[in-house]
mmCIF file of C-alpha atoms in Angstrom:
data_model
loop_
_atom_site.group_PDB
_atom_site.id
_atom_site.type_symbol
_atom_site.label_atom_id
_atom_site.label_comp_id
_atom_site.label_asym_id
_atom_site.label_seq_id
_atom_site.Cartn_x
_atom_site.Cartn_y
_atom_site.Cartn_z
ATOM 1 C CA MET A 321 117.359 145.750 34.480
ATOM 2 C CA THR A 322 116.203 142.297 35.535
ATOM 3 C CA HIS A 323 112.742 142.085 37.051
ATOM 4 C CA ILE A 324 112.379 139.709 39.972
ATOM 5 C CA LYS A 325 109.292 137.553 40.365
ATOM 6 C CA THR A 326 108.190 135.478 43.326
ATOM 7 C CA CYS A 327 107.109 131.913 42.670
ATOM 8 C CA LYS A 328 105.455 129.499 45.024
ATOM 9 C CA VAL A 329 107.081 126.056 44.977
ATOM 10 C CA LYS A 330 106.077 122.971 46.918
ATOM 11 C CA ILE A 331 108.642 120.535 48.308
ATOM 12 C CA LEU A 332 107.626 117.685 50.606
ATOM 13 C CA ASN A 333 104.111 119.136 50.902
ATOM 14 C CA LYS A 334 105.486 122.434 52.175
ATOM 15 C CA SER A 335 105.133 125.675 50.184
ATOM 16 C CA TYR A 336 107.968 128.164 49.749
ATOM 17 C CA ASP A 337 108.016 131.596 48.110
ATOM 18 C CA ILE A 338 111.181 131.811 46.012
ATOM 19 C CA LYS A 339 112.385 134.851 44.075
ATOM 20 C CA CYS A 340 113.718 134.387 40.562
ATOM 21 C CA PRO A 341 114.362 136.490 37.446
ATOM 22 C CA GLU A 342 111.307 137.145 35.302
ATOM 23 C CA GLY A 343 111.066 134.522 32.569
ATOM 24 C CA GLU A 344 112.749 131.837 34.686
ATOM 25 C CA GLU A 345 109.627 130.822 36.588
ATOM 26 C CA ALA A 346 109.087 127.638 34.566
ATOM 27 C CA ASN A 347 112.677 126.516 35.142
ATOM 28 C CA LEU A 348 112.374 127.208 38.862
ATOM 29 C CA LEU A 349 109.191 125.136 39.042
ATOM 30 C CA LEU A 350 110.865 122.278 37.141
ATOM 31 C CA ALA A 351 113.846 122.408 39.503
ATOM 32 C CA ALA A 352 111.530 122.336 42.526
ATOM 33 C CA GLU A 353 109.651 119.363 41.054
ATOM 34 C CA LYS A 354 112.956 117.552 40.542
ATOM 35 C CA ILE A 355 114.034 118.217 44.129
ATOM 36 C CA ASP A 356 110.627 117.169 45.457
ATOM 37 C CA GLU A 357 110.713 113.973 43.387
ATOM 38 C CA HIS A 358 114.139 113.019 44.751
ATOM 39 C CA MET A 359 113.244 113.920 48.320
ATOM 40 C CA GLN A 360 109.960 111.959 48.177
ATOM 41 C CA ARG A 361 111.858 108.944 46.829
ATOM 42 C CA ASN A 362 114.502 109.265 49.567
ATOM 43 C CA LYS A 363 111.827 109.674 52.243
ATOM 44 C CA ASN A 364 110.122 106.463 51.122
ATOM 45 C CA LYS A 365 113.406 104.590 50.806
ATOM 46 C CA PHE A 366 115.073 105.789 54.034
ATOM 47 C CA ARG A 367 112.313 106.224 56.612
ATOM 48 C CA THR A 368 114.603 107.620 59.340
ATOM 49 C CA LEU A 369 116.280 110.258 57.150
ATOM 50 C CA ASP A 370 115.919 113.802 58.519
ATOM 51 C CA ASN A 371 115.133 116.692 56.160
ATOM 52 C CA PHE A 372 118.703 118.019 56.054
ATOM 53 C CA HIS A 373 120.207 114.665 55.077
ATOM 54 C CA ASN A 374 117.337 114.041 52.675
ATOM 55 C CA LEU A 375 118.053 117.365 50.948
ATOM 56 C CA LEU A 376 121.780 116.605 50.903
ATOM 57 C CA LEU A 377 121.167 113.205 49.321
ATOM 58 C CA ALA A 378 118.781 114.742 46.762
ATOM 59 C CA ALA A 379 121.385 117.396 45.873
ATOM 60 C CA LEU A 380 124.048 114.718 45.399
ATOM 61 C CA ASP A 381 121.707 112.633 43.219
ATOM 62 C CA ILE A 382 120.790 115.620 41.052
ATOM 63 C CA GLY A 383 124.433 116.716 40.844
ATOM 64 C CA HIS A 384 125.363 113.207 39.715
ATOM 65 C CA GLU A 385 122.646 113.292 37.042
ATOM 66 C CA LEU A 386 123.987 116.641 35.829
ATOM 67 C CA ILE A 387 127.531 115.291 35.579
ATOM 68 C CA LEU A 388 126.306 112.248 33.625
ATOM 69 C CA CYS A 389 124.348 114.506 31.240
ATOM 70 C CA LYS A 390 127.333 116.804 30.707
ATOM 71 C CA THR A 391 129.609 113.818 30.072
ATOM 72 C CA GLU A 392 127.142 112.364 27.576
ATOM 73 C CA GLN A 393 126.749 115.761 25.903
ATOM 74 C CA GLU A 394 130.544 116.097 25.561
ATOM 75 C CA GLN A 395 130.783 112.594 24.070
ATOM 76 C CA GLN A 396 128.037 113.463 21.572
ATOM 77 C CA ARG A 397 129.810 116.726 20.721
ATOM 78 C CA GLN A 398 133.035 114.814 20.051
ATOM 79 C CA LYS A 399 131.196 112.310 17.825
ATOM 80 C CA VAL A 400 129.595 115.131 15.826
ATOM 81 C CA THR A 401 132.969 116.885 15.490
ATOM 82 C CA GLN A 402 134.586 113.648 14.265
ATOM 83 C CA PHE A 403 131.735 113.089 11.808
ATOM 84 C CA ILE A 404 132.032 116.630 10.435
ATOM 85 C CA THR A 405 135.806 116.270 10.109
ATOM 86 C CA SER A 406 135.307 112.974 8.277
ATOM 87 C CA LEU A 407 132.790 114.603 5.909
ATOM 88 C CA GLU A 408 135.139 117.533 5.284
ATOM 89 C CA ASN A 409 137.961 115.123 4.456
ATOM 90 C CA LYS A 410 135.748 113.157 2.052
ATOM 91 C CA ILE A 411 134.526 116.360 0.387
ATOM 92 C CA ASN A 412 138.066 117.702 0.052
ATOM 93 C CA LYS A 413 139.247 114.368 -1.336
ATOM 94 C CA THR A 414 136.383 114.259 -3.844
ATOM 95 C CA VAL A 415 136.773 117.894 -4.897
ATOM 96 C CA GLY A 416 140.554 117.522 -5.046
ATOM 97 C CA GLY A 417 140.255 114.348 -7.134
ATOM 98 C CA GLU A 418 137.859 116.007 -9.567
ATOM 99 C CA ALA A 419 140.200 118.969 -9.934
ATOM 100 C CA ASP A 420 142.892 116.549 -11.139
ATOM 101 C CA ASN A 421 140.540 115.275 -13.881
ATOM 102 C CA LEU A 422 139.715 118.739 -15.250
ATOM 103 C CA PRO A 423 141.408 119.668 -18.548
ATOM 104 C CA HIS A 424 144.400 121.948 -18.127
ATOM 105 C CA THR A 425 144.443 125.169 -20.130
ATOM 106 C CA ASP A 426 148.011 126.409 -20.263
#
């Protein structure tokens, strides 16, 4: 059974009590900080932006960051997979070549 905790987060100088699973409090606080950071930046950049549009813009910015991170992670995964495949091929080639040089006992 998951225990639910209540955390107090602050976004745009306003406090909110948010429920989250026990053990996820730190992640919730980091997410709230990220949202607050984006909303503060938007508020300073676009003085006439209302809270709804500010939140929408922050969500789009954070979503875009997530997509970029996932794309970069996938590219890194592909590079690692290619590197491992290359190493396997070299090992197999080396081991296979050495097997040819071993004396045959028939």
